[in-house]
Short mmCIF file of C-alpha atoms and ligand atoms in Angstrom, two decimals:
data_model
loop_
_atom_site.label_atom_id
_atom_site.label_comp_id
_atom_site.label_asym_id
_atom_site.label_seq_id
_atom_site.Cartn_x
_atom_site.Cartn_y
_atom_site.Cartn_z
CA MET A 1 0.00 0.00 0.00
CA THR A 2 1.37 3.37 -0.97
CA GLN A 3 1.33 6.34 1.33
CA ALA A 4 -1.72 8.54 1.58
CA ALA A 5 -1.53 11.88 -0.21
CA VAL A 6 -4.60 13.15 1.59
CA VAL A 7 -6.14 11.87 4.79
CA VAL A 8 -9.71 12.95 5.48
CA ASP A 9 -10.37 12.16 9.10
CA ASP A 10 -13.87 12.35 10.55
CA VAL A 11 -14.71 15.59 8.79
CA SER A 12 -18.01 17.33 9.49
CA LYS A 13 -19.09 20.65 8.09
CA LYS A 14 -22.05 22.65 9.23
CA PHE A 15 -23.71 25.53 7.41
CA ARG A 16 -26.07 27.96 8.99
CA LEU A 17 -29.19 28.38 6.95
CA TYR A 18 -30.74 31.70 7.78
CA LYS A 19 -34.46 32.01 7.56
CA GLU A 20 -34.08 35.71 7.81
CA LYS A 21 -30.57 36.96 7.81
CA ASN A 22 -29.64 39.99 9.87
CA ASP A 23 -27.29 41.62 7.48
CA SER A 24 -28.69 45.04 7.91
CA LEU A 25 -28.71 47.04 11.07
CA LYS A 26 -32.44 47.63 10.89
CA THR A 27 -33.41 43.96 10.92
CA ALA A 28 -30.87 43.28 13.66
CA LEU A 29 -32.32 45.99 15.88
CA MET A 30 -35.90 45.05 15.18
CA ARG A 31 -35.45 41.36 15.82
CA GLY A 32 -32.95 41.54 18.61
CA ARG A 33 -29.40 40.37 18.29
CA ARG A 34 -29.99 36.83 17.11
CA SER A 35 -30.62 35.84 13.55
CA VAL A 36 -33.06 33.01 13.02
CA HIS A 37 -31.12 30.08 11.63
CA GLU A 38 -30.97 26.36 11.60
CA ASP A 39 -27.92 24.18 11.26
CA PHE A 40 -27.43 22.10 8.18
CA TRP A 41 -24.76 19.42 8.12
CA ALA A 42 -23.34 19.29 4.60
CA LEU A 43 -20.74 16.71 5.65
CA ASN A 44 -21.13 14.07 8.37
CA ASP A 45 -18.11 12.29 9.80
CA VAL A 46 -16.51 11.62 6.45
CA SER A 47 -13.26 9.65 6.58
CA PHE A 48 -11.15 8.20 3.78
CA GLU A 49 -7.63 8.23 2.42
CA VAL A 50 -6.48 9.15 -1.04
CA PRO A 51 -3.42 7.08 -2.00
CA GLU A 52 -0.48 9.00 -3.40
CA GLY A 53 -0.34 8.99 -7.18
CA SER A 54 -3.93 7.94 -7.64
CA THR A 55 -6.67 9.65 -9.59
CA PHE A 56 -9.52 9.77 -7.18
CA GLY A 57 -13.13 10.32 -8.25
CA LEU A 58 -15.86 11.74 -6.04
CA VAL A 59 -19.44 10.83 -6.98
CA GLY A 60 -22.86 11.56 -5.55
CA ARG A 61 -26.12 13.29 -6.33
CA ASN A 62 -26.46 17.07 -6.48
CA GLY A 63 -26.19 18.57 -3.05
CA SER A 64 -24.51 15.55 -1.53
CA GLY A 65 -21.53 17.61 -0.36
CA LYS A 66 -18.89 16.97 -3.02
CA SER A 67 -18.06 20.61 -3.62
CA THR A 68 -18.09 21.31 0.09
CA LEU A 69 -15.57 18.54 0.64
CA LEU A 70 -13.33 19.84 -2.15
CA LYS A 71 -13.49 23.34 -0.69
CA CYS A 72 -12.41 21.95 2.66
CA LEU A 73 -9.51 20.24 0.90
CA ALA A 74 -8.57 23.52 -0.75
CA LYS A 75 -8.68 25.43 2.57
CA ILE A 76 -11.48 27.67 1.33
CA LEU A 77 -13.81 26.27 3.97
CA TYR A 78 -12.79 24.91 7.35
CA PRO A 79 -14.46 21.81 8.81
CA ASN A 80 -16.29 22.19 12.11
CA SER A 81 -14.71 18.99 13.36
CA GLY A 82 -12.26 16.45 12.09
CA SER A 83 -9.16 17.20 10.08
CA ILE A 84 -7.71 17.01 6.61
CA THR A 85 -4.01 16.48 6.15
CA SER A 86 -2.35 16.63 2.77
CA ARG A 87 1.21 15.92 1.76
CA GLY A 88 2.66 18.63 -0.41
CA LYS A 89 1.10 21.52 -2.21
CA VAL A 90 -2.61 21.44 -2.99
CA ALA A 91 -4.04 23.40 -5.90
CA SER A 92 -7.68 23.64 -6.76
CA LEU A 93 -9.58 24.16 -9.97
CA LEU A 94 -12.93 25.15 -8.61
CA GLU A 95 -13.72 27.99 -10.90
CA VAL A 96 -11.03 29.13 -13.23
CA GLY A 97 -10.44 32.69 -14.28
CA SER A 98 -11.73 34.15 -11.01
CA GLY A 99 -9.43 37.01 -10.19
CA PHE A 100 -8.93 38.11 -13.78
CA HIS A 101 -9.04 41.87 -14.15
CA PRO A 102 -11.04 42.72 -17.29
CA GLU A 103 -8.99 45.80 -18.23
CA LEU A 104 -5.63 44.03 -18.00
CA SER A 105 -4.17 42.01 -20.83
CA GLY A 106 -4.08 38.24 -20.93
CA ARG A 107 -0.36 38.36 -20.20
CA GLU A 108 -0.76 40.54 -17.11
CA ASN A 109 -3.62 38.37 -15.92
CA VAL A 110 -1.56 35.21 -16.24
CA TYR A 111 0.96 36.70 -13.83
CA LEU A 112 -1.74 37.98 -11.49
CA ASN A 113 -3.68 34.72 -11.48
CA GLY A 114 -0.50 32.71 -11.06
CA SER A 115 0.39 34.61 -7.93
CA ILE A 116 -3.13 34.26 -6.52
CA LEU A 117 -2.66 30.52 -6.95
CA GLY A 118 0.66 30.69 -5.15
CA MET A 119 3.20 30.77 -7.99
CA SER A 120 6.18 33.09 -7.89
CA ARG A 121 6.87 35.48 -10.74
CA LYS A 122 9.82 33.33 -11.74
CA ASP A 123 7.66 30.19 -11.90
CA VAL A 124 5.15 31.94 -14.13
CA ALA A 125 7.85 33.34 -16.39
CA LYS A 126 9.36 29.88 -16.80
CA LYS A 127 6.01 28.34 -17.68
CA PHE A 128 4.58 31.27 -19.57
CA ASP A 129 4.94 29.74 -23.04
CA GLU A 130 3.54 26.44 -21.90
CA ILE A 131 0.56 28.19 -20.34
CA VAL A 132 -0.17 30.25 -23.43
CA ASP A 133 0.27 27.32 -25.82
CA PHE A 134 -2.01 25.15 -23.78
CA SER A 135 -4.71 27.80 -23.70
CA GLY A 136 -4.51 28.42 -27.43
CA VAL A 137 -5.04 32.18 -27.10
CA ARG A 138 -1.54 33.29 -28.07
CA LYS A 139 -2.80 35.69 -30.73
CA PHE A 140 -4.82 37.60 -28.14
CA ILE A 141 -2.43 37.43 -25.21
CA ASP A 142 -1.78 41.17 -25.21
CA GLN A 143 -5.45 42.10 -25.54
CA PRO A 144 -7.53 43.01 -22.46
CA VAL A 145 -9.31 39.86 -21.31
CA LYS A 146 -12.69 41.56 -21.39
CA ASN A 147 -12.50 41.12 -25.18
CA TYR A 148 -12.12 37.36 -24.78
CA SER A 149 -14.94 34.96 -25.48
CA SER A 150 -16.03 33.02 -22.42
CA GLY A 151 -14.36 29.92 -23.82
CA MET A 152 -11.02 31.71 -24.17
CA TYR A 153 -11.39 33.10 -20.68
CA VAL A 154 -11.92 29.68 -19.18
CA ARG A 155 -9.12 28.08 -21.21
CA LEU A 156 -6.60 30.68 -20.12
CA GLY A 157 -7.66 30.39 -16.49
CA PHE A 158 -7.47 26.61 -16.66
CA SER A 159 -4.03 26.70 -18.25
CA VAL A 160 -2.66 28.87 -15.46
CA ALA A 161 -4.18 26.69 -12.77
CA ILE A 162 -2.99 23.42 -14.22
CA ASN A 163 0.54 24.76 -14.49
CA VAL A 164 0.76 25.60 -10.79
CA ASP A 165 2.46 22.20 -10.53
CA PRO A 166 0.88 21.00 -7.30
CA ASP A 167 1.34 17.63 -5.62
CA VAL A 168 -2.39 17.29 -5.24
CA LEU A 169 -4.80 18.74 -7.78
CA VAL A 170 -8.43 19.22 -6.82
CA VAL A 171 -10.88 19.57 -9.71
CA ASP A 172 -14.60 20.32 -9.52
CA GLU A 173 -16.71 19.64 -12.61
CA ILE A 174 -14.26 21.52 -14.72
CA LEU A 175 -14.44 19.05 -17.60
CA ALA A 176 -17.88 20.34 -18.45
CA VAL A 177 -16.40 23.53 -19.89
CA GLY A 178 -14.54 24.02 -23.13
CA ASP A 179 -15.01 22.25 -26.44
CA ALA A 180 -14.23 18.61 -27.12
CA ALA A 181 -10.69 19.34 -28.27
CA PHE A 182 -9.92 21.25 -25.09
CA GLN A 183 -11.43 18.53 -22.94
CA ALA A 184 -9.21 16.00 -24.66
CA LYS A 185 -6.19 18.18 -23.89
CA CYS A 186 -7.21 18.36 -20.24
CA LYS A 187 -7.51 14.61 -19.97
CA GLU A 188 -4.08 14.28 -21.49
CA LYS A 189 -2.79 16.66 -18.85
CA PHE A 190 -4.32 14.55 -16.09
CA VAL A 191 -2.64 11.46 -17.48
CA GLU A 192 0.65 13.35 -17.53
CA PHE A 193 0.01 14.28 -13.93
CA ARG A 194 -0.52 10.73 -12.91
CA LYS A 195 2.60 9.59 -14.71
CA ALA A 196 4.55 12.18 -12.75
CA GLY A 197 3.27 10.52 -9.57
CA LYS A 198 0.86 13.31 -8.63
CA THR A 199 -2.55 12.90 -7.09
CA VAL A 200 -5.74 14.16 -8.71
CA ILE A 201 -9.07 14.38 -6.90
CA LEU A 202 -11.96 15.13 -9.20
CA VAL A 203 -15.70 15.56 -9.27
CA THR A 204 -17.47 14.94 -12.53
CA HIS A 205 -20.95 13.93 -13.52
CA SER A 206 -19.77 11.88 -16.41
CA MET A 207 -19.47 8.26 -15.35
CA GLY A 208 -17.51 7.73 -18.54
CA ASN A 209 -14.84 10.16 -17.35
CA ILE A 210 -14.58 8.47 -14.00
CA ARG A 211 -14.33 5.04 -15.58
CA ASP A 212 -11.61 6.21 -17.98
CA MET A 213 -9.56 8.23 -15.59
CA CYS A 214 -9.97 7.18 -11.98
CA ASP A 215 -8.53 4.26 -10.14
CA HIS A 216 -10.15 5.05 -6.79
CA ALA A 217 -13.48 6.61 -5.95
CA ALA A 218 -15.73 7.62 -3.07
CA TRP A 219 -19.50 7.94 -3.05
CA LEU A 220 -21.15 10.61 -0.93
CA ASP A 221 -24.84 10.79 -0.19
CA ASN A 222 -26.43 13.51 1.92
CA GLY A 223 -23.09 14.42 3.40
CA SER A 224 -22.21 10.90 4.46
CA LEU A 225 -19.78 8.49 2.92
CA VAL A 226 -21.53 5.47 1.41
CA GLN A 227 -18.65 3.61 -0.13
CA VAL A 228 -14.99 4.14 -0.89
CA GLY A 229 -12.47 2.02 -2.71
CA ASP A 230 -11.65 0.76 -6.16
CA ALA A 231 -13.29 2.98 -8.80
CA GLN A 232 -15.03 0.22 -10.78
CA SER A 233 -16.90 -1.22 -7.82
CA VAL A 234 -17.88 2.18 -6.39
CA ILE A 235 -19.27 3.26 -9.75
CA LYS A 236 -21.12 0.02 -10.14
CA ALA A 237 -22.80 0.41 -6.77
CA TYR A 238 -23.55 4.08 -7.42
CA THR A 239 -25.08 3.57 -10.87
CA ALA A 240 -27.09 0.64 -9.56
CA ASP A 241 -28.47 2.90 -6.84
CA ILE A 242 -29.37 5.63 -9.33
CA ASP A 243 -31.12 3.15 -11.61
CA LYS A 244 -33.05 1.82 -8.66
CA GLY A 245 -34.10 5.37 -7.74
CA ASP A 246 -35.22 6.06 -11.29
CA ARG A 247 -37.50 3.12 -11.42
CA MET B 1 4.19 33.17 13.73
CA THR B 2 3.25 30.84 10.89
CA TYR B 3 0.48 33.24 9.91
CA LEU B 4 2.91 36.10 9.53
CA SER B 5 5.45 34.00 7.68
CA GLU B 6 2.80 32.84 5.22
CA LEU B 7 1.80 36.44 4.69
CA PHE B 8 5.39 37.36 4.07
CA ALA B 9 6.04 34.40 1.79
CA SER B 10 3.17 35.50 -0.45
CA ARG B 11 4.34 39.09 -0.69
CA GLU B 12 4.45 38.80 -4.47
CA LEU B 13 0.69 38.48 -4.41
CA PHE B 14 0.54 41.76 -2.50
CA TYR B 15 2.66 43.36 -5.17
CA ASN B 16 0.58 41.95 -8.01
CA LEU B 17 -2.75 42.93 -6.47
CA THR B 18 -1.41 46.42 -5.86
CA MET B 19 -0.21 46.75 -9.43
CA ARG B 20 -3.52 45.39 -10.69
CA ASP B 21 -5.25 48.36 -9.10
CA VAL B 22 -2.59 50.86 -10.08
CA LYS B 23 -2.53 49.77 -13.72
CA GLY B 24 -6.20 48.96 -14.07
CA LYS B 25 -7.45 52.26 -12.74
CA TYR B 26 -6.43 54.64 -15.48
CA ARG B 27 -6.23 52.12 -18.30
CA ARG B 28 -7.79 53.48 -21.48
CA THR B 29 -7.98 57.05 -20.23
CA VAL B 30 -6.17 59.67 -22.31
CA LEU B 31 -4.52 61.40 -19.35
CA GLY B 32 -3.74 58.16 -17.49
CA GLN B 33 -1.89 58.61 -14.22
CA LEU B 34 -2.24 62.39 -14.53
CA TRP B 35 -5.81 62.03 -13.33
CA SER B 36 -4.51 61.20 -9.89
CA LEU B 37 -3.03 64.72 -9.74
CA ILE B 38 -5.95 66.50 -11.36
CA ASN B 39 -8.36 65.30 -8.67
CA PRO B 40 -6.56 66.87 -5.68
CA LEU B 41 -5.81 70.01 -7.71
CA ALA B 42 -9.51 70.51 -8.44
CA THR B 43 -10.36 69.99 -4.76
CA MET B 44 -7.62 72.44 -3.82
CA LEU B 45 -9.05 75.13 -6.13
CA VAL B 46 -12.57 74.76 -4.77
CA TYR B 47 -11.55 74.81 -1.11
CA THR B 48 -9.15 77.69 -1.60
CA LEU B 49 -11.83 79.71 -3.36
CA VAL B 50 -14.48 79.01 -0.76
CA PHE B 51 -12.51 79.01 2.47
CA SER B 52 -9.69 81.41 1.75
CA PHE B 53 -11.42 84.04 -0.39
CA ILE B 54 -14.99 83.82 0.83
CA PHE B 55 -14.71 82.66 4.45
CA ARG B 56 -11.28 84.22 4.93
CA ALA B 57 -9.67 81.35 6.86
CA ARG B 58 -6.24 82.64 7.92
CA PRO B 59 -3.81 79.97 9.09
CA SER B 60 -0.75 81.29 10.88
CA VAL B 61 2.41 81.89 8.89
CA GLY B 62 4.72 78.89 8.64
CA ASP B 63 7.27 78.99 11.46
CA PRO B 64 10.18 78.99 10.62
CA SER B 65 9.45 78.45 6.90
CA GLY B 66 7.71 81.83 6.51
CA LEU B 67 5.21 80.35 4.05
CA ASP B 68 1.85 82.11 3.91
CA ILE B 69 -0.11 80.43 1.15
CA TYR B 70 -3.49 78.96 2.05
CA ALA B 71 -3.56 76.48 -0.86
CA LEU B 72 -0.27 74.87 0.21
CA TRP B 73 -1.24 74.92 3.87
CA LEU B 74 -4.50 73.24 2.94
CA MET B 75 -2.84 70.52 0.88
CA THR B 76 -0.37 69.47 3.62
CA GLY B 77 -3.45 68.50 5.65
CA LEU B 78 -5.84 67.52 2.88
CA LEU B 79 -3.60 65.00 1.07
CA PRO B 80 -3.07 62.86 4.21
CA TRP B 81 -6.80 63.10 4.92
CA MET B 82 -7.79 62.02 1.40
CA PHE B 83 -5.35 59.14 1.62
CA PHE B 84 -6.83 58.13 4.95
CA THR B 85 -10.43 58.07 3.70
CA ARG B 86 -9.51 56.20 0.51
CA VAL B 87 -7.67 53.49 2.43
CA VAL B 88 -10.46 53.14 5.01
CA THR B 89 -13.27 52.91 2.45
CA GLY B 90 -11.19 50.84 0.02
CA ALA B 91 -10.06 48.34 2.64
CA MET B 92 -13.57 48.15 4.03
CA THR B 93 -15.08 47.15 0.69
CA SER B 94 -12.12 45.04 -0.48
CA VAL B 95 -13.42 41.84 1.12
CA ILE B 96 -16.97 42.06 -0.21
CA GLY B 97 -15.66 43.27 -3.56
CA SER B 98 -13.60 40.10 -3.94
CA ALA B 99 -16.30 37.73 -2.72
CA GLY B 100 -16.06 35.69 -5.92
CA LEU B 101 -12.35 35.18 -5.48
CA ILE B 102 -12.59 34.36 -1.78
CA LYS B 103 -15.17 31.65 -2.45
CA LYS B 104 -13.13 30.04 -5.20
CA VAL B 105 -9.47 30.23 -4.27
CA TYR B 106 -7.42 29.97 -1.14
CA PHE B 107 -4.90 32.76 -0.56
CA PRO B 108 -4.03 34.88 2.48
CA ARG B 109 -7.05 37.21 2.51
CA MET B 110 -5.23 39.98 4.30
CA HIS B 111 -3.55 40.87 1.03
CA LEU B 112 -6.85 42.37 -0.12
CA PRO B 113 -6.89 45.31 2.35
CA PHE B 114 -3.09 45.51 2.25
CA SER B 115 -3.06 45.94 -1.52
CA VAL B 116 -5.63 48.74 -1.23
CA ALA B 117 -3.18 50.57 1.02
CA GLY B 118 -0.47 49.75 -1.53
CA SER B 119 -2.22 51.18 -4.56
CA VAL B 120 -3.70 54.20 -2.75
CA GLY B 121 -0.32 54.79 -1.13
CA TYR B 122 1.32 54.76 -4.55
CA THR B 123 -0.88 57.65 -5.67
CA TRP B 124 -0.41 59.44 -2.37
CA ALA B 125 3.36 59.23 -2.65
CA ILE B 126 3.20 60.97 -6.03
CA GLU B 127 0.89 63.66 -4.65
CA MET B 128 3.15 64.26 -1.67
CA ALA B 129 6.21 64.47 -3.93
CA VAL B 130 4.51 67.11 -6.06
CA LEU B 131 3.47 69.00 -2.92
CA THR B 132 7.04 68.90 -1.60
CA ILE B 133 8.30 70.37 -4.85
CA ALA B 134 5.64 73.10 -4.74
CA LEU B 135 6.52 73.94 -1.12
CA THR B 136 10.17 74.21 -2.08
CA VAL B 137 9.42 76.39 -5.10
CA PHE B 138 7.44 78.82 -2.93
CA GLY B 139 10.30 79.19 -0.45
CA GLY B 140 9.88 76.40 2.11
CA MET B 141 12.58 73.90 3.11
CA PRO B 142 10.60 70.65 3.38
CA LEU B 143 13.27 68.44 1.82
CA ILE B 144 15.29 67.71 4.97
CA TRP B 145 12.05 66.72 6.72
CA VAL B 146 11.10 64.14 4.11
CA PRO B 147 12.53 61.12 6.02
CA VAL B 148 10.52 62.00 9.12
CA ALA B 149 7.45 62.67 6.99
CA LEU B 150 7.89 59.24 5.38
CA PHE B 151 7.88 57.66 8.82
CA PHE B 152 4.58 59.32 9.68
CA MET B 153 3.16 58.41 6.27
CA LEU B 154 3.88 54.81 7.18
CA MET B 155 2.20 55.31 10.56
CA LEU B 156 -0.89 56.80 8.94
CA THR B 157 -0.99 53.90 6.47
CA PHE B 158 -1.09 51.32 9.26
CA PHE B 159 -3.57 53.37 11.27
CA ALA B 160 -5.93 53.57 8.29
CA LEU B 161 -5.39 49.89 7.49
CA GLY B 162 -6.24 48.84 11.02
CA LEU B 163 -9.50 50.76 10.93
CA GLY B 164 -10.23 49.56 7.40
CA MET B 165 -9.70 45.89 8.30
CA LEU B 166 -11.95 46.24 11.31
CA LEU B 167 -14.67 47.78 9.17
CA ALA B 168 -14.13 45.19 6.41
CA ILE B 169 -15.10 42.40 8.80
CA GLY B 170 -17.97 44.42 10.25
CA ASN B 171 -19.20 45.09 6.75
CA VAL B 172 -19.48 41.36 6.05
CA TYR B 173 -22.01 41.08 8.87
CA PHE B 174 -23.76 44.42 8.41
CA ARG B 175 -23.74 45.88 4.95
CA ASP B 176 -25.11 49.15 6.33
CA LEU B 177 -21.72 49.89 7.78
CA GLN B 178 -20.39 50.92 4.38
CA HIS B 179 -22.97 53.69 3.96
CA PHE B 180 -22.69 54.73 7.56
CA THR B 181 -18.91 55.04 7.26
CA THR B 182 -19.14 57.27 4.19
CA ILE B 183 -21.26 59.74 6.16
CA ALA B 184 -19.14 59.44 9.29
CA LEU B 185 -15.99 60.21 7.30
CA GLN B 186 -17.55 63.36 5.86
CA MET B 187 -18.41 64.62 9.34
CA TRP B 188 -15.02 63.54 10.62
CA MET B 189 -13.32 65.72 8.03
CA TYR B 190 -15.09 68.84 9.30
CA LEU B 191 -14.16 67.90 12.86
CA THR B 192 -10.49 67.90 11.85
CA PRO B 193 -8.59 71.15 11.25
CA ILE B 194 -7.96 70.57 7.55
CA ILE B 195 -9.66 73.47 5.80
CA TYR B 196 -9.66 75.79 8.84
CA PRO B 197 -6.85 76.27 11.38
CA LEU B 198 -6.91 74.84 14.89
CA SER B 199 -6.68 78.41 16.26
CA LEU B 200 -10.40 78.88 15.46
CA VAL B 201 -11.23 76.05 17.86
CA GLU B 202 -8.74 77.38 20.42
CA ASN B 203 -10.50 80.76 20.33
CA GLN B 204 -13.85 79.14 20.97
CA ALA B 205 -12.35 77.09 23.79
CA ALA B 206 -10.92 80.24 25.38
CA THR B 207 -14.39 81.78 25.65
CA HIS B 208 -16.58 78.70 26.16
CA GLY B 209 -14.35 76.41 28.19
CA GLN B 210 -11.19 74.36 27.82
CA TRP B 211 -13.10 71.09 27.57
CA ILE B 212 -14.05 71.93 23.96
CA LEU B 213 -10.42 71.76 22.91
CA ASP B 214 -9.75 68.67 25.01
CA VAL B 215 -12.59 66.77 23.38
CA TYR B 216 -11.70 68.09 19.95
CA ARG B 217 -8.14 66.85 20.29
CA LEU B 218 -9.20 63.28 21.08
CA ASN B 219 -9.45 62.91 17.31
CA PRO B 220 -6.31 61.06 16.16
CA MET B 221 -6.51 62.63 12.70
CA GLU B 222 -6.11 66.07 14.28
CA ARG B 223 -2.71 64.88 15.54
CA PHE B 224 -1.68 63.39 12.21
CA VAL B 225 -2.63 66.56 10.34
CA SER B 226 -0.70 68.71 12.86
CA VAL B 227 2.37 66.52 12.49
CA PHE B 228 2.35 66.74 8.68
CA ARG B 229 1.83 70.53 8.80
CA GLU B 230 4.68 71.04 11.26
CA LEU B 231 7.01 68.91 9.18
CA LEU B 232 6.24 70.08 5.68
CA TYR B 233 4.64 73.52 5.99
CA ASP B 234 6.38 74.90 9.08
CA ASN B 235 9.56 72.83 8.59
CA ARG B 236 10.21 71.93 12.22
CA TRP B 237 10.13 68.93 14.53
CA PRO B 238 6.54 67.96 15.28
CA ASP B 239 5.27 68.35 18.82
CA LEU B 240 6.48 65.35 20.83
CA SER B 241 3.12 64.54 22.44
CA ASP B 242 1.38 64.72 19.03
CA SER B 243 3.94 62.31 17.60
CA LEU B 244 3.56 59.87 20.48
CA VAL B 245 -0.22 59.99 20.28
CA CYS B 246 -0.03 59.20 16.54
CA ILE B 247 2.24 56.23 17.17
CA ALA B 248 0.08 54.94 20.02
CA TRP B 249 -3.12 55.16 17.94
CA THR B 250 -1.38 53.37 15.08
CA VAL B 251 -0.18 50.50 17.26
CA VAL B 252 -3.55 50.04 18.93
CA MET B 253 -5.67 50.37 15.78
CA PHE B 254 -3.51 48.16 13.59
CA THR B 255 -3.19 45.44 16.22
CA LEU B 256 -6.94 45.44 16.75
CA GLY B 257 -7.72 45.37 13.02
CA PHE B 258 -5.13 42.67 12.38
CA LEU B 259 -6.39 40.38 15.15
CA VAL B 260 -10.06 40.78 14.27
CA PHE B 261 -9.38 40.18 10.58
CA LYS B 262 -7.18 37.16 11.29
CA ARG B 263 -9.84 35.63 13.53
CA SER B 264 -12.62 36.00 10.97
CA GLU B 265 -10.55 35.25 7.89
CA LYS B 266 -11.22 31.51 7.82
CA ARG B 267 -14.98 31.97 7.90
CA LEU B 268 -15.15 34.58 5.16
CA ALA B 269 -15.90 32.10 2.36
CA GLU B 270 -19.15 31.00 3.97
CA LEU B 271 -20.15 34.38 5.36
CA LEU B 272 -20.04 36.14 2.01
N1 ADP C 1 -22.25 28.48 1.77
C1 ADP C 1 -23.29 27.64 2.00
N2 ADP C 1 -24.26 27.99 2.86
C2 ADP C 1 -25.29 27.16 3.11
N3 ADP C 1 -25.46 25.96 2.54
C3 ADP C 1 -24.53 25.55 1.65
C4 ADP C 1 -23.40 26.37 1.33
N4 ADP C 1 -22.64 25.70 0.43
C5 ADP C 1 -23.27 24.54 0.19
N5 ADP C 1 -24.40 24.43 0.92
C6 ADP C 1 -25.33 23.28 0.96
O1 ADP C 1 -24.58 22.13 1.22
C7 ADP C 1 -25.07 21.03 0.47
C8 ADP C 1 -23.96 20.39 -0.32
O2 ADP C 1 -23.59 21.24 -1.36
P1 ADP C 1 -22.42 20.90 -2.39
O3 ADP C 1 -21.23 20.51 -1.61
O4 ADP C 1 -22.28 22.05 -3.31
O5 ADP C 1 -23.01 19.64 -3.17
P2 ADP C 1 -22.50 18.97 -4.52
O6 ADP C 1 -21.28 19.64 -4.97
O7 ADP C 1 -22.32 17.54 -4.15
O8 ADP C 1 -23.63 19.11 -5.49
C9 ADP C 1 -26.20 21.58 -0.41
O9 ADP C 1 -27.43 21.22 0.18
C10 ADP C 1 -26.00 23.06 -0.38
O10 ADP C 1 -27.23 23.72 -0.45
MG1 MG C 2 -20.90 20.76 -6.70
#
C-alpha cells in the first residue's frame, strides 16, 4: 500500500441556513441580536484516504456535499470537526479565471492569477509559453481579457491553474467547460500528472470520465460516505443505486 | 508566527494585487496617471476659493518656513486626509468586492486590504512628492524633513489599514456599515482642522471652556494633520506629544484590526 496523499479524518461541516438573515442594522435591531437560523450538516463524519499517485473520483447526487468537501480540501472552507491532512502543495480548480481583471491584458492576468494561486513570478515566467500554448489564445495574449470569449477566458484560467504544478490537484466539474478538443487536452494533462506521480481528486458527472480516468473513488450521499475504494466497484454500486431510484 | 510567515512568503501576491489596481485604474484614459493629480488640484481650487477668499480662513504663517499660502497649507493636511479616507473605504469594501475570489481560491485574505493601502499609497506618494516640490518652489525647506514625513506616512498607512480591516469584517455582517462610514468620514473631516486652522477652535475654547479643545483633540486625525503641517509647511520637529499619540493610535488600531481580521478570515468564504 502506498502512502496517503490526503487523509480525510472524521470531517463534518455545518452551514447555517438563515431564515431571515440579519445583514442590515435595521433587521438586527428590530429582531434583537440573534438571527433566526438552523444548522445544516453538509458533511457528516466523512473519513477516507487518497493514496499517493492515484486519480480519485468523487461521486454523488447534487447537493450531496462533493463541492463542500473539495473546498475543505482547498482550505477555502474549514471543517467544524475532524481534520484534513495533505502531503505537499494542494491546488484547486474550482472555478477558473476568477481574479482576472477585465482591463488588464491576458499576459498581465496570467501573472496575477499565477500569484493568486501561489506561484512566484519566476515560476510563471518559466512556464509562460507552456501556459499560453495550452490555452490556445496566443494571438490575443496582449489584448484586455474583457475582449475574450467566455471559452477563451476559461481556457486561459485553466491553463494557469494546471501549471501551478501542485502535488495534489483538486478539480470540480471543470471538464464540463470548453469544447471537445480542449477537454481531450485536459484529460491528457491529467494522465501526464498521474505519470509524474501526482494525485488528482476530481468531481465529474460523467461516469464515462470516471471510468476512464480514476482508479479510486468515493461515493457521498447527503453528506455521508456510502462507499470508498476501487473505482469500478464504487461506480457500479452508485449507478445501480441511481437506476433503482429512477425506477 | 506561521500566519505572519505565510503572509510574508506570499508578498508577491501583494505586489501583483497592488499593481492590478494601479494599472487597471487609469487604463484606457487619455490622461492616465495624470488624473490622480488632477483630482486633488480641483479639490484644492474649490476649497481655496471658498474658504480662503470667501470665508477668509487665515492659518498662521509657517514657522520657521515663513510660508503664507493657504492652498499649500490646505494641501499638507488635505492630502493625508484624502489618503486616509480612501484606504479606510477601500479596505472596508475590499473583502466584499472580492467575494467571488474568496469563495473560489485559497490565498491569504489579508492581502486584499493591504493591496488597497499599496495602490492608494502609490498615488499618495506621487501627490506628496509634487506638494514637496511646490513647497520648495514657494520658499519652504521641506526636503530635509522628508525622512521624518515618510515615517509618519507609514504610521498613517497602518492606522488607516487597522481601521479599514476592522470595518471590512464588520461590513461582512452588516452591509449598512459601508454607507454609515461614508457619512461618518464626511463629518469627521469637518471635525479635523484641515480646511480651517486649529486656532479657530482654540479661540472658541478660550471663551466657552477648555473642555471643547480637550474633546476636539481626542481625534487622532487632528494629531496626524498637525504633524504633517509642522514637518512640511512649518519645517520643524513635530510636537512630541502629538507624535507619540499618533504612534500609540497606530499600534492600537492596527493590532486590533489585524487580530479581528485574522480571527474572521477563515470563515469569510461562507459568510459572504
Ligand atoms: N455556503 C453555503 N451555505 C449554506 N449551505 C450551503 C453552502 N454551500 C453549500 N451548501 C449546501 O450544502 C449542500 C452540499 O452542497 P455541495 O457541496 O455544493 O453539493 P454537490 O457539490 O455535491 O452538489 C447543499 O445542500 C448546499 O445547499
Ligand atoms: Mg458541486
